[in-house]
XYZ file of C-alpha atoms in Angstrom:
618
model
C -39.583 -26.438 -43.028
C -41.512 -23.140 -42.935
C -44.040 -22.657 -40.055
C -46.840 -22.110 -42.915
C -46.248 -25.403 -44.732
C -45.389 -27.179 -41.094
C -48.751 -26.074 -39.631
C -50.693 -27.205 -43.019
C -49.235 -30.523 -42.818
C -50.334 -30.819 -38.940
C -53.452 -30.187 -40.088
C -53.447 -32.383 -43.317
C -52.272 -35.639 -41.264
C -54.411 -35.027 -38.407
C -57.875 -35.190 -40.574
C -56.452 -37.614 -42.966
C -56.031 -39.923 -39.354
C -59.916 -38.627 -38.206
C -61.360 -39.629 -41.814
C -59.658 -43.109 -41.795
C -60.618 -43.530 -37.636
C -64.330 -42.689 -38.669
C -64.541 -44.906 -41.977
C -62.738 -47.679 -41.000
C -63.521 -50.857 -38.311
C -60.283 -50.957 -36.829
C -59.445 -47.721 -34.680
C -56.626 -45.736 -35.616
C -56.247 -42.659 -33.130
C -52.791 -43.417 -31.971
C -51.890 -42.020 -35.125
C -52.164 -38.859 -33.934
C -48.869 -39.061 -32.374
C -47.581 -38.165 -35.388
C -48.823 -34.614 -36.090
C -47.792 -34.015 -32.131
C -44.586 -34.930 -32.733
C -44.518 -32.734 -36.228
C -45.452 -29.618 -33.699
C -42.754 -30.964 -31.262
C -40.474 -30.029 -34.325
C -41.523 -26.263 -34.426
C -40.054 -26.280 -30.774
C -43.124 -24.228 -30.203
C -45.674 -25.074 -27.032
C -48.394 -23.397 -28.236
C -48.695 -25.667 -31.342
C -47.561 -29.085 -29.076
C -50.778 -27.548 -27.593
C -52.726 -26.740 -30.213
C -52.221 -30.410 -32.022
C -52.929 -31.759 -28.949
C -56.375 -30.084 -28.817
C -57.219 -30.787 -32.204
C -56.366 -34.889 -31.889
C -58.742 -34.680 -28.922
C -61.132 -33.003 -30.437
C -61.111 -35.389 -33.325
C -61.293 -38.556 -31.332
C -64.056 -37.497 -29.204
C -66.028 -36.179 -32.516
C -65.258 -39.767 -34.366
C -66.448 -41.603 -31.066
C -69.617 -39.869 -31.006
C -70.419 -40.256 -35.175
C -69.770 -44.241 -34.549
C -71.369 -44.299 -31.325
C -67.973 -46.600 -30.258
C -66.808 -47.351 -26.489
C -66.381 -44.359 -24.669
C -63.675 -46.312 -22.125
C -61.854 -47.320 -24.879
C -62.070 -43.606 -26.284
C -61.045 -42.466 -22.529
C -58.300 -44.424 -22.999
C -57.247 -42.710 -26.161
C -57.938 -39.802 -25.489
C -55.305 -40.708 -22.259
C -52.548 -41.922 -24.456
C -52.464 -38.279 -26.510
C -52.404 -36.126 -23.690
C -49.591 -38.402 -21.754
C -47.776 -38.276 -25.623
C -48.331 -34.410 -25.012
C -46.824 -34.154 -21.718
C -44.312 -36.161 -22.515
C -43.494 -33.748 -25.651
C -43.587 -30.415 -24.026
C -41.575 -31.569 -21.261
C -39.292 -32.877 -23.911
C -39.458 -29.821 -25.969
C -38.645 -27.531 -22.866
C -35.468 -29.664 -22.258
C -33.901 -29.667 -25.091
C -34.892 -25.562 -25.218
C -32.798 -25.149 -21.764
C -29.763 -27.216 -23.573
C -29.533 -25.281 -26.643
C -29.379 -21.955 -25.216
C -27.001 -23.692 -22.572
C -25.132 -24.681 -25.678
C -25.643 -20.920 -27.072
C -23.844 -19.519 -24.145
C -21.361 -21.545 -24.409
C -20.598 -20.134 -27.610
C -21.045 -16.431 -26.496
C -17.940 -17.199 -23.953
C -14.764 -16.415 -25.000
C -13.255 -19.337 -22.644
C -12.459 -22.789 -24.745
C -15.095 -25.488 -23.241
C -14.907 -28.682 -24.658
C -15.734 -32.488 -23.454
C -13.738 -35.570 -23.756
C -14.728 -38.995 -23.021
C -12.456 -40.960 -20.767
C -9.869 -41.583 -23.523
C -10.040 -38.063 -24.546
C -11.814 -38.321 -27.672
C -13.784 -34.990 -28.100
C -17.338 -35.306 -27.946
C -17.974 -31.542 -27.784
C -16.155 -28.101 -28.938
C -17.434 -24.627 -28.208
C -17.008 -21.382 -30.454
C -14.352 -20.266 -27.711
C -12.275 -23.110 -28.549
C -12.343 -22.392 -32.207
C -11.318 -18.974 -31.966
C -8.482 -20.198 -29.599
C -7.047 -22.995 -31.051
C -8.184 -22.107 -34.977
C -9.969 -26.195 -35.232
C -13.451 -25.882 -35.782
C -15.654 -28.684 -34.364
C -16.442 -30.760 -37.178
C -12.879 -30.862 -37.693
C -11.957 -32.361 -34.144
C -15.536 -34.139 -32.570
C -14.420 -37.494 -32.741
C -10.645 -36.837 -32.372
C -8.456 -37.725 -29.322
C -8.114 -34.036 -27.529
C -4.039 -34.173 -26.946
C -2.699 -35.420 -30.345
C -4.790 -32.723 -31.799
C -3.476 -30.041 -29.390
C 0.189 -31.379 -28.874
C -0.702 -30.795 -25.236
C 2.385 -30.563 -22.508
C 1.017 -31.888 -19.428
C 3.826 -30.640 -16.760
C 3.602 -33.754 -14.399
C 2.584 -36.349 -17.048
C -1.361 -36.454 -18.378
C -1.360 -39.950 -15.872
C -1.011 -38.105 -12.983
C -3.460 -35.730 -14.087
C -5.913 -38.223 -14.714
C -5.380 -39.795 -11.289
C -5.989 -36.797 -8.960
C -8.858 -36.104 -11.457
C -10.605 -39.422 -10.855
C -9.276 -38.890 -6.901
C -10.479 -35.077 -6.574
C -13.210 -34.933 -8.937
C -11.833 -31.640 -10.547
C -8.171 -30.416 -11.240
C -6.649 -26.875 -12.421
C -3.522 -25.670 -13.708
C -1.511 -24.552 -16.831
C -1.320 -26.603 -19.965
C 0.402 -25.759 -23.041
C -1.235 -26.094 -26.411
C -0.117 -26.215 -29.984
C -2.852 -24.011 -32.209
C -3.637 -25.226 -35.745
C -1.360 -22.423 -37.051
C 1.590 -23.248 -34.963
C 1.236 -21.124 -32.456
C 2.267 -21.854 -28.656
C -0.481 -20.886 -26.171
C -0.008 -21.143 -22.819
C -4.108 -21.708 -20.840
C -5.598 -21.526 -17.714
C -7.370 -24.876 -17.868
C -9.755 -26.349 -14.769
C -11.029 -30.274 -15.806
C -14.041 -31.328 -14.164
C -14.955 -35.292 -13.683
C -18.619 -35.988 -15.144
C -20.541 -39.044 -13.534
C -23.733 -41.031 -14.458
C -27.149 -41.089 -11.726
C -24.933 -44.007 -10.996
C -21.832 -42.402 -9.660
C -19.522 -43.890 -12.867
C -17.354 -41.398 -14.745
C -18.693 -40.883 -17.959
C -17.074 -37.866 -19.641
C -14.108 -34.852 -18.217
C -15.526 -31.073 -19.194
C -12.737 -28.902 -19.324
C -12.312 -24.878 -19.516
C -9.862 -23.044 -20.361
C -8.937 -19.130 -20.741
C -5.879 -17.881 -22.901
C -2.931 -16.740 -20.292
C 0.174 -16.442 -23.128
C 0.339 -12.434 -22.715
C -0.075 -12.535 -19.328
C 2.638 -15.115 -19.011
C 5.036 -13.260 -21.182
C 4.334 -10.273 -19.377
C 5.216 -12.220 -15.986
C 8.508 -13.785 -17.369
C 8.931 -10.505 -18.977
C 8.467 -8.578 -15.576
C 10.727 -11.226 -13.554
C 13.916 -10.833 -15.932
C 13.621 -7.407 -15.308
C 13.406 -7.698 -11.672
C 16.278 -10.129 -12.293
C 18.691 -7.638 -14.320
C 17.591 -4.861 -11.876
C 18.482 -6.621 -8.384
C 21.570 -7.785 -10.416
C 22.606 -4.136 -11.180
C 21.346 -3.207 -7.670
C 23.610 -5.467 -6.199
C 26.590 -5.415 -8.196
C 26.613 -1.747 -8.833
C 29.887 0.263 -7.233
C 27.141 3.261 -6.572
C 25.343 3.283 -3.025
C 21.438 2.780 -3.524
C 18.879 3.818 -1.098
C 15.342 2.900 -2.002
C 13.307 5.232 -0.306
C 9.764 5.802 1.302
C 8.425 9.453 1.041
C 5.109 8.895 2.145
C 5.594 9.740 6.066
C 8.227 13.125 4.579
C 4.854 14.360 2.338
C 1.925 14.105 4.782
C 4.573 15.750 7.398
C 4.863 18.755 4.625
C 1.241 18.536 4.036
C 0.674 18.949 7.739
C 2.943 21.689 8.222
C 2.265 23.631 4.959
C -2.180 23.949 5.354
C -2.206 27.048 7.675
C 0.721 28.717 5.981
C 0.246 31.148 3.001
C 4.281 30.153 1.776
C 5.751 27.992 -0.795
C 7.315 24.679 0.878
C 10.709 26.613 -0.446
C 10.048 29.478 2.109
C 8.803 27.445 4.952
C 11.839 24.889 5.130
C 14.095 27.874 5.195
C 12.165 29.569 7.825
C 11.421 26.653 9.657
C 15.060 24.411 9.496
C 13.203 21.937 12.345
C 10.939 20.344 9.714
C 13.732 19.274 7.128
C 15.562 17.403 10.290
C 11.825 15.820 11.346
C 11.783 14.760 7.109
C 15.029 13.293 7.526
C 13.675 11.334 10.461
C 10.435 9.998 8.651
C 12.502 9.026 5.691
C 11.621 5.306 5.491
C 14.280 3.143 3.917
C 12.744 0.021 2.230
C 16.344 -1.273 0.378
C 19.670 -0.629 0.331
C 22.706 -2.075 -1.771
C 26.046 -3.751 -0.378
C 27.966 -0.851 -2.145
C 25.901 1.621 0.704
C 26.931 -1.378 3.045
C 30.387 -0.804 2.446
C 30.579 3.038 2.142
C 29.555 3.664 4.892
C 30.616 1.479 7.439
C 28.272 -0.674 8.506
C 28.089 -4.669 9.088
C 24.576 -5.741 7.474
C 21.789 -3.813 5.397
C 19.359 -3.555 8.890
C 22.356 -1.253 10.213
C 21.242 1.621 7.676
C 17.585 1.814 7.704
C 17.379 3.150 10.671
C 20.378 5.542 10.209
C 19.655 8.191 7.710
C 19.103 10.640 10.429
C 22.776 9.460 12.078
C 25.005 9.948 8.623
C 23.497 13.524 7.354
C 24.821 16.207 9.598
C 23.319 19.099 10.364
C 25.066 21.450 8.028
C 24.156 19.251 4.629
C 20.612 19.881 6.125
C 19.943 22.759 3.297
C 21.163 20.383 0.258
C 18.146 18.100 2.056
C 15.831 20.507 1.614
C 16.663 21.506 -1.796
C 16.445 17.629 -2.844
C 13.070 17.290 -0.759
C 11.677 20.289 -2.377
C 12.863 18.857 -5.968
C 11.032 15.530 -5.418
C 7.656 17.073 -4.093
C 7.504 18.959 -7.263
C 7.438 18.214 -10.641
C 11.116 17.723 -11.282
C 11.938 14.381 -11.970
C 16.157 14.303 -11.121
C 17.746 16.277 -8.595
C 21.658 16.274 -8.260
C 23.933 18.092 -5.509
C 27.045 17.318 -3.589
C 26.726 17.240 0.312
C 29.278 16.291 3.331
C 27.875 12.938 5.014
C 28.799 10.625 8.129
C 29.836 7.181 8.079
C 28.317 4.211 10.674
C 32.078 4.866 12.430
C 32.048 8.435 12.451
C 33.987 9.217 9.311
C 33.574 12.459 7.013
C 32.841 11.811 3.435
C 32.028 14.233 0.822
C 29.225 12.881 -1.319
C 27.961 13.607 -5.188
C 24.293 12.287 -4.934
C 21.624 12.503 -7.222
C 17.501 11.336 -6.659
C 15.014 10.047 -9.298
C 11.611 8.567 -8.803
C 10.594 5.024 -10.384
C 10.052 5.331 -14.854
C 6.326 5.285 -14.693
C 5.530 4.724 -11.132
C 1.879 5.518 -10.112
C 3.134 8.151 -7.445
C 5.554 9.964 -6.064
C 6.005 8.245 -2.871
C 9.055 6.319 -4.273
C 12.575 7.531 -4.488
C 15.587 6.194 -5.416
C 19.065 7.990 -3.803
C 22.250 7.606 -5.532
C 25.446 8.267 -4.074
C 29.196 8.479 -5.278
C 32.080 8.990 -3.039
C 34.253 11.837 -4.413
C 35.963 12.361 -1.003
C 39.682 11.841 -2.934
C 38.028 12.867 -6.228
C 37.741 16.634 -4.229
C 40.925 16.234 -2.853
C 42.740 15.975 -5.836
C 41.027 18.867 -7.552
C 41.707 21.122 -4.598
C 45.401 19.968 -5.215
C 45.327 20.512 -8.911
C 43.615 23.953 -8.503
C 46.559 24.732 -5.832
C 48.423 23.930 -7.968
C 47.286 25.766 -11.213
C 47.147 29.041 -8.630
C 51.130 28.093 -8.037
C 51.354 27.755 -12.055
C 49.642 30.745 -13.174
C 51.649 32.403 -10.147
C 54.334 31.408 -11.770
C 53.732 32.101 -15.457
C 52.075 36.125 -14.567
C 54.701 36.560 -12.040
C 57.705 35.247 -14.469
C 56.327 38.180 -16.739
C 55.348 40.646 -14.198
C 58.805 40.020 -12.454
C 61.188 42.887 -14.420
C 58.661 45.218 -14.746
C 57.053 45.339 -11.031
C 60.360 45.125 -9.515
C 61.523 48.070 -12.320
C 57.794 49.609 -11.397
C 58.960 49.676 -7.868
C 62.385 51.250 -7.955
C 60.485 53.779 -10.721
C 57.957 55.175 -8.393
C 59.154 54.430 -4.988
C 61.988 56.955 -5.737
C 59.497 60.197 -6.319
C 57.119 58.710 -3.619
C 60.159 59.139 -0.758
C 60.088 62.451 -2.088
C 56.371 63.371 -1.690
C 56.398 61.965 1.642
C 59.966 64.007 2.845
C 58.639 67.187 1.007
C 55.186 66.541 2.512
C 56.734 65.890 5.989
C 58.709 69.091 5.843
C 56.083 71.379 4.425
C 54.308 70.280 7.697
C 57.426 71.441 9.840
C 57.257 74.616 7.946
C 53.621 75.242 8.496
C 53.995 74.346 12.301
C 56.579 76.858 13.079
C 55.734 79.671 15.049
C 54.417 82.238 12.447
C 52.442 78.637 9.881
C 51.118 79.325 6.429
C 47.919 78.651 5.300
C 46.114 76.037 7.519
C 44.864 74.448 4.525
C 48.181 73.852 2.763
C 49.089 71.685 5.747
C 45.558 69.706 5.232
C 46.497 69.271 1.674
C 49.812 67.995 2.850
C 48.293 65.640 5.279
C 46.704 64.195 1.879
C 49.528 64.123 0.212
C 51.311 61.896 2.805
C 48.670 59.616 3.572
C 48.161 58.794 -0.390
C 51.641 58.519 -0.781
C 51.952 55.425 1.764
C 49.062 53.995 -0.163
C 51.004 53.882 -3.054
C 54.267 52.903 -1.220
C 51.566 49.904 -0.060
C 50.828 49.194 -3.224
C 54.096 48.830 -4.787
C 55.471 46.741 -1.619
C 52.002 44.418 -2.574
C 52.898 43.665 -6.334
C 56.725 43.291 -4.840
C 55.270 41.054 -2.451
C 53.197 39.352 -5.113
C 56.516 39.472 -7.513
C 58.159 37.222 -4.459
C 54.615 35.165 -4.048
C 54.852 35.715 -0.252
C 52.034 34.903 1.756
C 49.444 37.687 2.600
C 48.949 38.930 5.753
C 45.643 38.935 6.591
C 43.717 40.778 8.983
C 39.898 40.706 10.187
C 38.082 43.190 8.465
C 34.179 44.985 7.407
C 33.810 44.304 4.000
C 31.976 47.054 3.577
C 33.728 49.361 5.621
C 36.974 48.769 2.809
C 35.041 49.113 -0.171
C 33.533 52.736 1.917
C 37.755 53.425 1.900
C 38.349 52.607 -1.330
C 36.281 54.642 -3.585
C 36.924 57.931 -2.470
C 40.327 57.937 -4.350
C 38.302 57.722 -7.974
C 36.103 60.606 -6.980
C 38.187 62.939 -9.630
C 37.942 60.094 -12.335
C 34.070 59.774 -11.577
C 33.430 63.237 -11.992
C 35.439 63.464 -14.914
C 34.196 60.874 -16.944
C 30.854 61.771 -15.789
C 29.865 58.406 -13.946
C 27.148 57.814 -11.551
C 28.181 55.597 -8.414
C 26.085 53.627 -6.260
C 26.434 51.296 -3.540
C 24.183 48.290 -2.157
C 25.820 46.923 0.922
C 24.975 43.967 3.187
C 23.299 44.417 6.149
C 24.462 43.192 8.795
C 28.204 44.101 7.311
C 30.073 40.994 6.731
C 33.474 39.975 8.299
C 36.572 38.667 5.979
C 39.670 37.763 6.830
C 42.156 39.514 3.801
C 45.135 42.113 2.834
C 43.388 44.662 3.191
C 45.847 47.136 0.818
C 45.339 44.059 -2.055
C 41.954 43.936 -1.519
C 41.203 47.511 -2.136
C 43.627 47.741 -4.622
C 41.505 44.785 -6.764
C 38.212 47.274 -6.270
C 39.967 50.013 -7.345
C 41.133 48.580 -10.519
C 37.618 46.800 -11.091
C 35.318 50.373 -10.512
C 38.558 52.376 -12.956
C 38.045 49.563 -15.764
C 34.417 50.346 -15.476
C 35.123 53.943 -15.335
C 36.890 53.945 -18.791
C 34.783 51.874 -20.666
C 32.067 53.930 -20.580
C 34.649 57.250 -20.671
C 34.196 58.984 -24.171
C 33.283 58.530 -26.939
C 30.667 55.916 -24.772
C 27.085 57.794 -25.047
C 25.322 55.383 -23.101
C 23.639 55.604 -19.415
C 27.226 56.187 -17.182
C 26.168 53.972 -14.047
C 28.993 51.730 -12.077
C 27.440 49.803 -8.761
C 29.340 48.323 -6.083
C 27.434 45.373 -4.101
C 27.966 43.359 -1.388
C 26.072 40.232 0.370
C 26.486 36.566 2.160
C 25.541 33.408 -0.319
C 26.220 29.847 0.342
C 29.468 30.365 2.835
C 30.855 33.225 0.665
C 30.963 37.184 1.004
C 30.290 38.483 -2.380
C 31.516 41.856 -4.122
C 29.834 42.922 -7.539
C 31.389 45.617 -9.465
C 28.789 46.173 -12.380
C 28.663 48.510 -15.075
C 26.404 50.085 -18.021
C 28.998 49.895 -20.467
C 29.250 48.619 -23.705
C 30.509 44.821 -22.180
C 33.194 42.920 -23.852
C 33.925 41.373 -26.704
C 32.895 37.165 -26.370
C 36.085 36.365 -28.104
C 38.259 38.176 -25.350
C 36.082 36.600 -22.626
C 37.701 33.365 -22.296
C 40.965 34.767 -21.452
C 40.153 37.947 -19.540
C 42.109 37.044 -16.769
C 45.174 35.918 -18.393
C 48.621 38.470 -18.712
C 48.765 40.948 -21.952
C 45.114 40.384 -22.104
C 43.134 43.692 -22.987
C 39.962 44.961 -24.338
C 42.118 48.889 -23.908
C 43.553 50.860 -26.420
C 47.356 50.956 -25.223
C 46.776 48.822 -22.683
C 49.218 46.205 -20.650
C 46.472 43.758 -19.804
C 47.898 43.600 -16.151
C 45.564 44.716 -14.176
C 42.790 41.860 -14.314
C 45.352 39.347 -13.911
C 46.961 40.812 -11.125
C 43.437 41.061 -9.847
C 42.889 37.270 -10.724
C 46.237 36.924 -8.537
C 45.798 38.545 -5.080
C 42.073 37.078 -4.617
C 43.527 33.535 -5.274
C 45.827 34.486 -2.313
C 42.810 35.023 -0.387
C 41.599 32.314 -1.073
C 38.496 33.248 -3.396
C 37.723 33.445 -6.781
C 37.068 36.034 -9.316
C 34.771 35.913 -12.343
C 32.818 37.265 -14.776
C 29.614 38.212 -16.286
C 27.219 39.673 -18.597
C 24.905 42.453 -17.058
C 21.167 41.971 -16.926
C 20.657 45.527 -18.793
C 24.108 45.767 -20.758
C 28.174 45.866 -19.255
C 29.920 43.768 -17.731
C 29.386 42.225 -13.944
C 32.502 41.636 -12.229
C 32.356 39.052 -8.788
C 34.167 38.185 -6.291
C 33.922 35.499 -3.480
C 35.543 35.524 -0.740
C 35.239 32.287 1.930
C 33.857 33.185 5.173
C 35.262 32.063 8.074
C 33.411 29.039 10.087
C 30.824 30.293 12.461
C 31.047 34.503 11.328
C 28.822 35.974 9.262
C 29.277 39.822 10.684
């Protein structure tokens, strides 16, 4: 009803009542309860109020116009205004309950009420939405055959520590009207009269399905990942960083360097990292590999099992897990619990989608007997390919060598007598016997060099002497000084300092830089009109003293590249495509490598590593 036609109907009743109260014997004034409770309706106060004013008002103006009992007007008057009272309090009551009953609604938890059988006496808008029953469709309707509820102990047992307890809470699992499984978060509470008696069970409940799957979702894959943890033939370390990062942090803020330039100035900190590593897990494959009798044995004992000299393949995999890479990989040389050497490939990742850094997982591989057969296959490719030049080379070195050595015995007896002549009492001029002195001491180069590539023919072991890398290349240049010139080449040098110490053949040595600097020589001989520019470089890197024989030249052809190093290979014009394998040849028998590159301008980069020996650098 509209508030207009609500108030004029207040008013309508409430003079028809004074009218009848006035004209007639018999008082009527109780009547006026009914316009009150017509303003009750409204929910309003202020007309509860209003109506009561206006019955009062009435009786006390009918009283006077029939000059009736004013006690039995009192009385009246009594009645209305305890009617009133009665009404607002009433009215303010049921105000509190409906917006109680509005909040309800405005939560997006299911409340509901059952009576003791669990018929449903009430059904919020949170259990709609939930279980997709509205409440007209289940008021009235016994709560668990509606739902299809799974009580886990029994709904019995429920119902006894209920009526023990007063309250109860756990997970219930409820059927929606669509079919759906939903898994809740329900708390019951026990409802009693003034009297004590149960009377009715309120119950709440919040929607936990996600979160559930999430949970069962999260504990298979803790399941599958302890599983693979476990089983797995790869040590694990689960690792701590947290300690290893403030110690960086510590060291690093009054330095102006890069955490790459402090751990190699300052080798103390990556030992202290190693130290502050926590371990938090381990797997029984790191058990096993290395050595020890329970898990406890190895989290104290990363600081026993990495030697000192893997301390820089530490550093590189600390400085790759501070920064932004997410995988590091390297090989390193480890100790077992017992003392044993292993050789290790190991690699480091953090967590997929960890909040920090802090975690790190270290895998490790034992590829002690992996290594050990490679070095044995490469000896023995080095024996093959020994084999396969030499089987080629044989005829024509040992034919080279009765070719040349023939003339050379005669330079060096012509040479020697020439000097006899000079020295007599009335000598020649002083500076034939100079030139002669040449002539000798390049002859028993060559006589060197032939008695190498016969001595290579019969794959005899070098003999090897202790020697300043750069003071041989300094000896072995000077013989291309004429070639140099004539080609018009521009030779440089950039040698280590302090000079490095190797232990080669010295004659095959120089003979390899020789050949390298002449093959850069004539590439860029004519027709070449490029920049004419050969250097020769030396340093130490990683265990290794390094020769680089580069050139400006006009490089060499990709397709060739693959099999530079092989017999009859050539890039030349007329060429044997001897001299790079020979090359390839003697450094193997010094135990180093050979290889090749692309310049950073243009040419060709030739290198050579040769293995220091333990404990010299120069």
């Amino acid at each position: 009803m509209s508030d207009p036609i609500l108030a004029a109907l207040i008013i309508a009743i409430s003079i028809s009542v004074f009218l009848f109260d006035t004209v007639t014997p018999r008082p009527i004034g109780v009547v006026y309860v009914i316009p009150l409770l017509l303003a009750a309706n409204s929910g309003r106060r202020e007309w509860i109020i209003r109506t009561s004013a206006l019955a009062v008002s009435f009786l006390l103006l009918s009283n006077f116009i029939n000059q009736g009992d004013g006690p039995r007007c009192v009385v009246r008057i009594t009645a209305i205004l305890i009617v009133t009272a009665l009404t607002l309090r009433n009215t303010t009551a049921s105000k509190r309950l409906v917006e109680q009953a509005q909040l309800l609604d405005q939560t997006h938890d299911s409340i509901s009420t059952y009576d003791l059988d669990g018929r449903i006496t009430s059904w919020n808008k949170g259990a709609e939405q939930l279980y997709g029953w509205s409440s007209t469709e289940v008021v009235g309707s016994i709560t668990h055959d509606v739902l299809l509820t799974h009580f886990p102990l029994g709904r019995h047992l429920l119902l006894e520590e209920l009526a023990d307890r007063g309250t109860w809470n756990g997970e219930l699992v409820n059927i929606s009207k669509d079919g759906r499984r939903i898994v809740v978060d329900s708390r019951w509470s026990l409802m009693r009269d003034d009297s004590g008696h149960p009377v009715s069970i309120l119950e709440t409940s919040n929607d936990i399905t996600l979160r559930k799957e999430a949970d069962e979702a999260t504990r298979r894959s803790e399941v599958r990942y302890r599983t693979i943890f476990e089983t797995t033939g790869v040590s694990i370390w689960e690792c701590d960083l947290s300690g290893v990062k403030q110690q960086l942090s510590a060291s690093l803020a009054n330095t102006q360097t890069d955490l790459k330039t402090h751990l190699k100035e300052h080798p103390e900190v990556v030992r202290d990292a190693i130290r502050l590593i926590k371990i938090v897990d381990v797997n029984e494959a790191s058990v096993r590999l290395f050595g020890a009798n329970t898990k406890a044995e190895l989290f104290t004992a990363l600081n026993r099992i990495w030697p000192a000299e893997s301390e820089r393949t530490f550093a590189e995999a600390m400085i790759a897990s501070c920064t932004t890479r997410s995988r590091f990989e390297s090989e390193a040389i480890l100790r077992t619990i017992d003392g044993r050497t292993i050789e290790l490939a190991f690699s480091t990742a953090h967590p997929v989608g960890a909040d920090t850094q802090d975690t790190i997982f270290l895998s490790m591989v034992d590829i002690t007997e992996l290594n050990r057969a490679h070095a044995a296959l490469r000896s023995l490719q080095i024996e093959l390919a020994n084999a396969s030049r030499l089987s080629s080379l044989g005829a024509l070195t040992a034919s080279i060598a009765h070719e040349v050595n023939q003339p050379l015995a005669g330079i060096l007896a012509n040479g020697q007598a020439g000097l006899r002549w000079l020295r007599r009492d009335k000598p020649e001029i002083a500076a034939a016997g100079l030139s002669f002195e040449k002539l000798i001491a390049d002859a028993k180069r060559a006589a060197d060099i032939i008695n190498g590539i016969q001595s290579l023919a019969r794959n005899e072991p070098p003999t090897k002497v202790m020697l300043g890398l750069n003071d041989l290349i300094r000896e072995s240049l000077p013989i291309l000084d004429g070639e140099l010139s004539a080609a018009g080449v521009e030779l440089s040098l950039d040698l280590a300092d302090p000079q490095p110490s190797v232990l080669v053949e010295r004659t095959q040595l120089q003979q390899v830089i020789i050949n390298l600097v002449m093959n850069a020589i004539q590439a860029m001989s004519d027709p070449y009109d490029g920049q004419r520019h050969v250097q020769v470089t030396s340093y130490i890197d990683a265990g290794f003293a390094t020769i680089k024989v580069s050139d400006t030249g006009p490089g060499i052809d990709p397709t060739v590249r693959g099999r530079l190093f092989m017999p009859f290979s050539t890039t030349k014009v007329g060429g044997m495509g001897l001299g790079l394998s020979i090359c390839a040849t003697i450094i193997a028998r010094q135990g180093g490598r050979i290889s090749v590159d692309t310049n950073h301008n243009r040419g060709v980069v030739f290198i050579i590593d040769i293995p220091l020996q333990s404990g010299i650098r120069s």
